[in-house]
Structures are given as structure tokens and as C-alpha cells.
Amino acid sequence: MNTEGNQIAVALDGIGKRFPGVIANHDVSLTVRRGTIHAIVGENGAGKSTLMNTLYGMHQPDAGTITVNGNVQHFKSPSDAIAAGIGMVHQHFMLADNFTVLENIILGAEPTHLGVLSKGVARQRITEIATASGTHVDLDAPVSQLGVGQRQRVEILKVLYRGARILILDEPTAVLVPQEVDELFATLRHLVDDGATIIFISHKLDEVLAVSDEITVIRDGTTVVTVLPRDVDRAKLGELMVGAELPSPAGRESEVGAAVRLQLTALTVDAPGQRKILDDVSFTVHESEIVGIAGVEGNGQFELCEAILGLTPITSGTVEIGDHDVTQSSTRERKQAGVSYIPFDRHREGLMLTSQLWENTLLGREDDARFMRGPLINTAEAHRDCTEIIERFDVLTPSEVVPAFALSGGNQQKLLVGRELSNRPKILLAAHPTRGVDIGAQAAIWAELRKARDAGLAVLLISADLDELIGLSDRILVMYDGKITATLDPAEATPKMLGTFMTGGKQEVA
Amino acid sequence: MVEETRIPVADGVGRGLSKLMTPKLHNSKNGLITTASSIAAVLLALVISGIMLKLTGKDPIAAYRKMIETGFQSDKMLEALQRATPLMLSAVAVAIGFKMNLFNIGVEGQYLFAALIAAVVGAAVSLPAPLHVAFILVVAMAAGAFWAGIAAVLKVKRGVNEVIATIMLNYVALSVIQWLFDSFFRDSSKSDLNVKTKILPRSAWMPDLASGRLSSMFIVALVMVFAYWIVVFKSRFGFRLRASGLNSVAARTAGISSNRMIFTALIISGAVAGLVAMPSVLGDIHAYGQGVPDGLGFAGIAVALLGRNHPVGIIAAAMLYGFLDATAGVLQIQHVPSSIIDVIKAIIVLTVVIVNEAVTRWMNRRTAARTSMALQAATPVGALA
């Protein structure tokens, strides 16, 4: 190895990874120099986590090579990666609450003497590591008493204790408040000065620009470009992240109607002890109108849908569907008032995976008189209805009696879209309606949404696909930190503008 | 984003097809495989138990032969059915909970409490014969439902895990029964050692199907299993119940109130549990007291597991248990401890659960693969990228 090779901590070359039905990563190439903070930015679903799981040995790549400190590696499990000096700090902490900090750090790698735990040895080593990395935390405090920022420090110490010199931090700032973010960044700087290498995954562009030495952008499963923070600004980076291509403007024959289908007034949802999840959200969706919600995931979109559906208790404000105030109504009453929902996570919120398709299309519609024969389910009618959905939405399946898990993700999604549109809703909440589906299915779902819109349907479209938002929406609202922070006309909006607002930029001129 | 689909499936871009292969067969065939695997699991359990017998120096073949010889005599057959009766009821009570991922471990307490209340209330009224029996059955169901309702309220209002609540309520039930019985309901007019509540009037006696051998409660149990099938598998309520069990989040999102489902399911479960001791109370002892069997609530859990919560499965499993219990006695004649029957029953539950899980996984993989194959076969060459 030449000296330059030794400067490279991690080199990924041509990494590809497929999951059944999806290509998560392809042609990923990445070079991380030793002693630097290297940020990886990309939208949710762009393939960042898959890539990091590959590097951490959680699964094996289908193509490409991983080189760590000049040696080509084939990690079979995370323990191989740990042995090579790679450590991962997960977004969700993996700590035992009722153990002390010390116990948590040594858990799984306990130093023993003749089978007896030697905490003294451990304490000494941890203190050394903590001092070297400038990480201070009371080793004897039970983890249950620690704040989020301190827990994260424990996670970092845990990784360092196992000898990691290359640290992967998966969205480390997602759970932190601004002061904690500053402390984290100080720790990271300290670690890098001490010779460690940090791979920092994020979609918060300001933070990335502030802390990293180099930035690699991932889009649609592949690395797009690597830039230096001084060469880009937030807008430029946002554009790289979401892709600059604009969709061809989608023509529409109909006009936005006058009738109000969904009206939210000062909707607020508090989380105990935290900041507001939804903060004074007010907007209206009219007949034959698609209102898009742009926003980085986790800024209140999910809770917005839950609040409209009556699945989460709201603190204040009102929800009106059509001319009914449903603020106090049950979910079923709201659905009967005409709200339908294409969920964020089809497996969690939408489908019974082991049940047959016709039972899945019946779910939530079993109140409909046509599916009832007295108190019993009219199975024949439910089968017929499911077959109709399968045909109309081009669901690729041998029949309506196969279990839902046997379908590919795209076909499950088409089935769900079909089910929700078959309710003849007044207002459809569509969360990522085309996420994870192939291009053909995407076009089909878009066409169905447009058709329904032209026929009078009001749609609240939540999407991370900015092209989809701009192409379909009649109006785009930006959500940031639980608030609607901007209203844009899609005819004038660009992904670049959206990117700015979505990452916290303010709207100057309406 | 890794969790796209956990099972290899067709990744199709091809165009519309919706009817090919013979999907209707798919169900009955899966049913057949399930049945076959359950029978295989029972046989496997008998082999394992046989090995255990052999290791303890007994002759398993002779023991099994004796069990079969006596078991198929008509009086033993009737006894098997009689013993299967409360097990069917208990298993249905448990299965209703299982179907929505609720574990009602409290059938034991529910049926014992219901037995006492039903015996006391039944002895206090006088009604014409068929009405009297029906009235007591209704009271028993109400009492069982009441006892299960405590756990239901705790779960819905306070989020108390129903497993903990129902287990603990079993102990509470025993103490409450003891207290009620000793303080209020003990029939002090009789001085013999066999203490019981006041004897039910003749009009409240459940007629036997076969005199002294099989109570008409057997018919009631079959009716309850049938009702379980209709309500849980065919009705809208049952659809909601099963949906809540299969994916509670999706069910809630679809507008099914989880609290209401939890409450209703536990109440119905408790009501069915209330009937478990009725063969003894109405058909045998004609009161509550010594002789009302205990442990049937726990046995029902095993029977429900064994029968995979399926109505036919529950009947078959209850009969198998009944058969094993009925033949336990003859083993002693063979100098084999009759407790080996309990061992066999436990091993059967274990093997059935393990074999069924393995078979289910295998069938799921097979279904996924076949679906994928069917789609590829039906898609024009080249359409799949």
C-alpha cells in the first residue's frame, strides 16, 4: 500500500444491493479519508441506510468491494465490521435503561477475570477513552436518568470501547435539540482530531455544511457527487439531493371547485414534555383540488394525517370534513363522512399481510351494505369487488385469494390505492402514494389520482418526491417543525425552492 | 426502507391478468396440509412419549394397545365425549381471545366463579324444566362475562396487560368463591362432609344423552363451537375481530375501534367460559361444591392451540384429550403411571405448535414462490425487465 492509500479509511467501489422487488443501492462509490468527517446526505429512501448497513456488515452487497484501511473486506456480520474497527451509532439508542452507563458500555464485551466481571479495569479504560474524546458522562448514573444527548454519548463511548476508529452515525441529530447538536459536533471534532474517522448520515443540510469536511450526495440509490462544503450552499446541496429535473407540467381539464372538502383550523397536537408536533395548522382543501404537503419526514406529516383521521388526540383546533365538524368524531364516523387514507407504511397501517387480498380490500369498508348479508359478510360480493379493483388498478396477481404478502410492494400499493379510491371518498389523504413502486405503477397511480381529482375528489398529497408534488398539486404547503411555513404555487415552485423551505428556510415573498 | 417485502415475490411490470391457475383449490389444499401436519405431530408426540416409557422400563406398545382396545369400547367412547365437552367450551373461550391476539388466561377463574353464581341463582328460582336449565346457562354466561369484564375494563381504561390481569383474577376468583361459599352459600342443612351449595331443583337438571355417561351439555358445546365459527369467521363482527388480531394498527386505521373490540371479545370469551363447569353443575353434582373440576381453563388453552383456533380443530383436539383422559385409568392396570397421559398431552401441544409453525412458514414461502411463478409464466417474454 502506498501512503496515499493509507490516508483512505473507507473506500466503497461499485456497491450494489437488491432486495426482493427493489434495488436499494447500485453503483455506489465513496471514498472517506482518514481523520475527516464525511457526510452522506440524501432524502429518506435514497438508500443511505442500506449503504451503511452494508458497510457495517448487516447484510452483504450483491456487487462491489469494500476496502477498509487499504484491505478489501467481506463482512459477514457486524462483528466482522467491529473487528475491522468500524462502529455504528444507531438513530434509535440500544441501551438497557436499568443498567448504569458503565454497565451499558461494557455490555456484550465485558472484561472478566476468572469469570468475574472486572469493572475496575473497564472503568479505567472508559475513563481514558472519554478523556481522549472529550466525552464526559457519569459512569455510575443509571441510563434511565440520562437525557437524550447524554444517551447518545453513551452510545458513542460504547462504540469506541469496542475499538472503533471509524464511526458511522445514522441521523445523529434527529433526536437532539440545538444545544445538544452543538455539543455533539464538538465531540465529533475532538474525535477526528484524535485520529478517528466519522461517517455522518443526515438530511439536515445546515448541519451537514457546518460540521463535515466532505459531503457525498445519494439519490435514487446511487452516489451522485462528492463536494466540499465550501463549494456549495444549502440551496445547491438541496438541489443535488432532490434532483433538479422538473416533471413535465401536468395539464388538467377541470377547475378547482368552490366547495370546501377539508378544513383544518388551528390544529395543534402536543407531545408530553416535548415541543409541539403540530403547531397551529390551518388550511383548506377544495373539491377537485390536490394540495401537496412538502416536508422532510418527521416534521408532523404523519401526525397531521392521524389527527385528521382521529387516530391521535388533538390538543386544540378543529377538523371539518365537507360541512361536518368531525373534531369529536371517531375514526369510523370520519371515514363515513368521506375521508380515505393511503397510509405512510402499507405494511403497518394498511394491510393484513397473511390475509387474502379480498379480505384486505374489505378492511375498513365492511360497513358498506353491499358487503353484508344480514350480520354476515357477503363473501361473494367482497370477492367480486376485489377482482374489480385488481382489474381496474392493474394489480399483478394470480387471483384475489392469494395472501397479501405474496404480492410485490408495488402491487400491494396499487391494491391499497384501489381500496381507498373505491370508497368514493370526498377527501383522500395520500401519503407517499407511489413510494417504492415501479415506474409503470407510478404512472398508473398518478393517472388514477388525476382522474379522481377531475371527478371532484379533494386530495391531500404528502410526498417526499418533489417532482410528484410539483406535477400533481394545485397548491403546495411546506411543513417544517409541525408548522406550515410556506405556501407555493407549483407553477412557480422548483425543487430548489422547496428544498430551501423544507430544511427550515423562511418564505420571504409569497 | 429495507423492509420492502420479506418474502421473495414477483417483481412484475407485466400487464393485466387476474385469473389463472386454480386459486380456489389453494385453500382446501392448505387445509389438507394443515390437517396432515397436525396428525403427523400427534403421531410424533406418541413416538416421543413411547421412547420415554421405554426409557423408564415400560412397554409402550402394550400400553398404547391397551389404550386403544379400551378406548374404543362404547362406554369409554362416551366418557371421552363427556370429558371433551367442557374442553370444547373452554377452548372456544380461549380461541375467541387468541383470534384477536388477546390471551385470556383467566378462563379458569371465570368458569369457577360462574359455576358458583349459576348454582346459587339457579337454586333460588323455580321455573319449568327447559326454561330453568336455559336460565341457569344464561346466568352462568353473564357471571363469566362479568368476571372477564373486570380484566377488560382494566385493559381498556388503564392499559393493564390482559395476561397479567386474567392470571391474577384467577387467584382472586378462588378467594372470592371461597369467601362467598363459606359465608353465604354453603348448604348447612346437610351435615355430611361433601359440602356444596343448595341442591338444584329437578327442573334445573340437565338431561343426559346417555344415562349417567354423556350430558346434553355435549350438544350445547357443539352448538357453541358452531356459533364460534359463524361469529368469528363469517360475521362482520368476526371480520373486525380477526383484523384487529392480524394487524391492530391497520384495523384501527380502518376505523375499527380497538377498545371496543377488546372489550367485546373479552366479554364474549368470558361468557363462553361461564359454561365450562355446567356439565358438572347441571348434569352431575346439581350444585356447586366438591366435584366441580378445576384446571379446565388451562386445559382449554392447550386444546385451542392444538386445534389452531379452528372450530373443527377444536372439536378434534378436545376429543383427543377426552380420549386420552378416559383411557388414563387402564394404564395403571398395566403398571404404567397414569400421569404419563399428562406428559403425552403436553408433548402433543409442543409438537403440534412446532410442526405447525414450520409448516406455515414453508407454505408461505411456497405460496410466494408459486405466485411469482404464475405471474412470470403469464407475462409475455421480455416484459419483465
Short mmCIF file of C-alpha atoms in Angstrom, two decimals, chain A residues 19-22 24 45-47 50 53 59 306 309 311 331-332 335 341 346-356 359 362-364 366-367 372 375-377 383 387 390-391 394-403 405-409 411-412 436 438, chain B residues 1-21 23-24 26-27 230-231 234-237 239-240 242-244 246-257 260-261 363-365 367-368 370-372 374-375 379 384:
data_model
loop_
_atom_site.label_atom_id
_atom_site.label_comp_id
_atom_site.label_asym_id
_atom_site.label_seq_id
_atom_site.Cartn_x
_atom_site.Cartn_y
_atom_site.Cartn_z
CA PHE A 19 -33.94 -6.55 -2.05
CA PRO A 20 -36.76 -8.59 -3.50
CA GLY A 21 -38.54 -6.19 -5.79
CA VAL A 22 -36.36 -3.16 -5.18
CA ALA A 24 -31.75 -0.27 -2.85
CA GLY A 45 -35.46 6.23 0.89
CA ALA A 46 -32.49 7.34 -1.18
CA GLY A 47 -30.50 4.38 0.09
CA THR A 50 -28.92 0.41 3.18
CA ASN A 53 -25.83 -1.38 6.80
CA HIS A 59 -26.00 -7.66 5.00
CA GLU A 306 -53.53 10.80 12.24
CA LEU A 309 -58.39 10.57 10.86
CA LEU A 311 -56.24 8.37 15.45
CA THR A 331 -62.32 7.29 13.07
CA ARG A 332 -65.20 5.29 11.65
CA LYS A 335 -64.44 7.64 7.26
CA TYR A 341 -56.27 7.29 3.54
CA ARG A 346 -48.59 -0.01 3.85
CA HIS A 347 -47.47 -3.00 5.91
CA ARG A 348 -48.05 -1.39 9.25
CA GLU A 349 -51.15 0.69 8.66
CA GLY A 350 -52.70 -0.73 5.54
CA LEU A 351 -52.58 -4.47 5.08
CA MET A 352 -53.14 -7.74 6.81
CA LEU A 353 -50.23 -9.50 5.15
CA THR A 354 -51.28 -13.06 5.85
CA SER A 355 -54.88 -12.47 4.80
CA GLN A 356 -56.12 -12.91 1.29
CA GLU A 359 -60.13 -9.53 2.94
CA LEU A 362 -62.74 -5.33 2.51
CA LEU A 363 -60.93 -3.87 5.51
CA GLY A 364 -62.43 -0.55 6.51
CA GLU A 366 -67.17 -3.74 5.92
CA ASP A 367 -69.81 -1.21 6.93
CA MET A 372 -73.30 -7.53 4.18
CA PRO A 375 -74.93 -9.74 10.12
CA LEU A 376 -72.71 -11.91 7.94
CA ILE A 377 -70.13 -10.90 5.37
CA HIS A 383 -64.51 -11.32 -3.87
CA THR A 387 -61.47 -8.63 -8.57
CA ILE A 390 -57.42 -5.85 -9.27
CA GLU A 391 -58.52 -5.30 -12.86
CA ASP A 394 -53.80 -3.47 -12.83
CA VAL A 395 -52.69 -5.34 -9.72
CA LEU A 396 -50.42 -8.14 -10.81
CA THR A 397 -51.72 -11.22 -9.02
CA PRO A 398 -52.98 -14.66 -9.98
CA SER A 399 -56.25 -14.14 -8.11
CA GLU A 400 -57.99 -12.44 -5.22
CA VAL A 401 -57.37 -15.32 -2.82
CA VAL A 402 -53.60 -15.17 -2.56
CA PRO A 403 -52.28 -13.73 0.71
CA PHE A 405 -47.53 -10.95 1.40
CA ALA A 406 -47.17 -12.80 -1.90
CA LEU A 407 -47.52 -9.57 -3.87
CA SER A 408 -44.66 -7.23 -4.68
CA GLY A 409 -44.61 -3.88 -2.93
CA ASN A 411 -48.79 -4.30 -6.41
CA GLN A 412 -49.68 -4.12 -2.73
CA GLY A 436 -41.40 2.05 -3.60
CA ASP A 438 -42.00 0.83 -10.19
CA MET B 1 -36.64 1.10 3.60
CA VAL B 2 -35.06 -2.31 3.84
CA GLU B 3 -38.37 -3.85 4.75
CA GLU B 4 -39.83 -3.87 1.30
CA THR B 5 -41.09 -7.42 1.34
CA ARG B 6 -39.73 -10.16 3.48
CA ILE B 7 -40.52 -12.93 1.11
CA PRO B 8 -39.23 -13.30 -2.44
CA VAL B 9 -42.07 -12.25 -4.66
CA ALA B 10 -42.86 -11.41 -8.21
CA ASP B 11 -41.48 -8.09 -9.24
CA GLY B 12 -43.76 -7.59 -12.13
CA VAL B 13 -44.01 -4.85 -14.68
CA GLY B 14 -46.11 -7.00 -16.98
CA ARG B 15 -49.67 -6.29 -17.83
CA GLY B 16 -53.05 -7.20 -16.50
CA LEU B 17 -54.01 -10.66 -15.72
CA SER B 18 -56.16 -11.60 -12.85
CA LYS B 19 -57.42 -15.08 -13.34
CA LEU B 20 -55.20 -18.02 -13.96
CA MET B 21 -54.28 -21.19 -12.17
CA PRO B 23 -56.80 -20.43 -6.79
CA LYS B 24 -59.94 -21.87 -5.24
CA HIS B 26 -55.39 -23.34 -2.87
CA ASN B 27 -57.49 -23.04 0.29
CA ILE B 230 -70.26 -18.29 12.40
CA VAL B 231 -69.49 -15.30 14.60
CA LYS B 234 -68.38 -15.39 8.93
CA SER B 235 -69.79 -12.26 10.54
CA ARG B 236 -68.79 -8.65 10.22
CA PHE B 237 -68.01 -8.55 13.91
CA PHE B 239 -64.01 -9.91 10.50
CA ARG B 240 -63.24 -6.90 12.67
CA ARG B 242 -59.71 -11.05 13.24
CA ALA B 243 -58.49 -7.88 11.54
CA SER B 244 -57.65 -6.42 14.95
CA LEU B 246 -53.86 -9.73 12.45
CA ASN B 247 -52.82 -6.08 12.32
CA SER B 248 -54.16 -3.89 15.09
CA VAL B 249 -52.70 -0.71 13.59
CA ALA B 250 -54.27 -1.34 10.20
CA ALA B 251 -57.57 -2.20 11.86
CA ARG B 252 -57.53 1.00 13.88
CA THR B 253 -56.59 2.99 10.80
CA ALA B 254 -59.53 1.39 9.01
CA GLY B 255 -61.86 2.72 11.69
CA ILE B 256 -62.22 -0.32 13.90
CA SER B 257 -62.23 0.84 17.50
CA ARG B 260 -64.48 -1.70 21.77
CA MET B 261 -63.15 -4.85 20.11
CA MET B 363 -46.40 -22.91 2.97
CA ASN B 364 -45.92 -19.14 3.00
CA ARG B 365 -42.69 -19.46 1.09
CA THR B 367 -47.31 -19.54 -1.87
CA ALA B 368 -44.99 -16.62 -2.55
CA ARG B 370 -45.91 -20.02 -6.77
CA THR B 371 -47.49 -16.60 -7.11
CA SER B 372 -44.27 -15.31 -8.54
CA ALA B 374 -47.63 -17.91 -12.04
CA LEU B 375 -47.09 -14.27 -12.85
CA THR B 379 -46.25 -12.43 -18.59
CA LEU B 384 -40.18 -8.40 -17.06
#
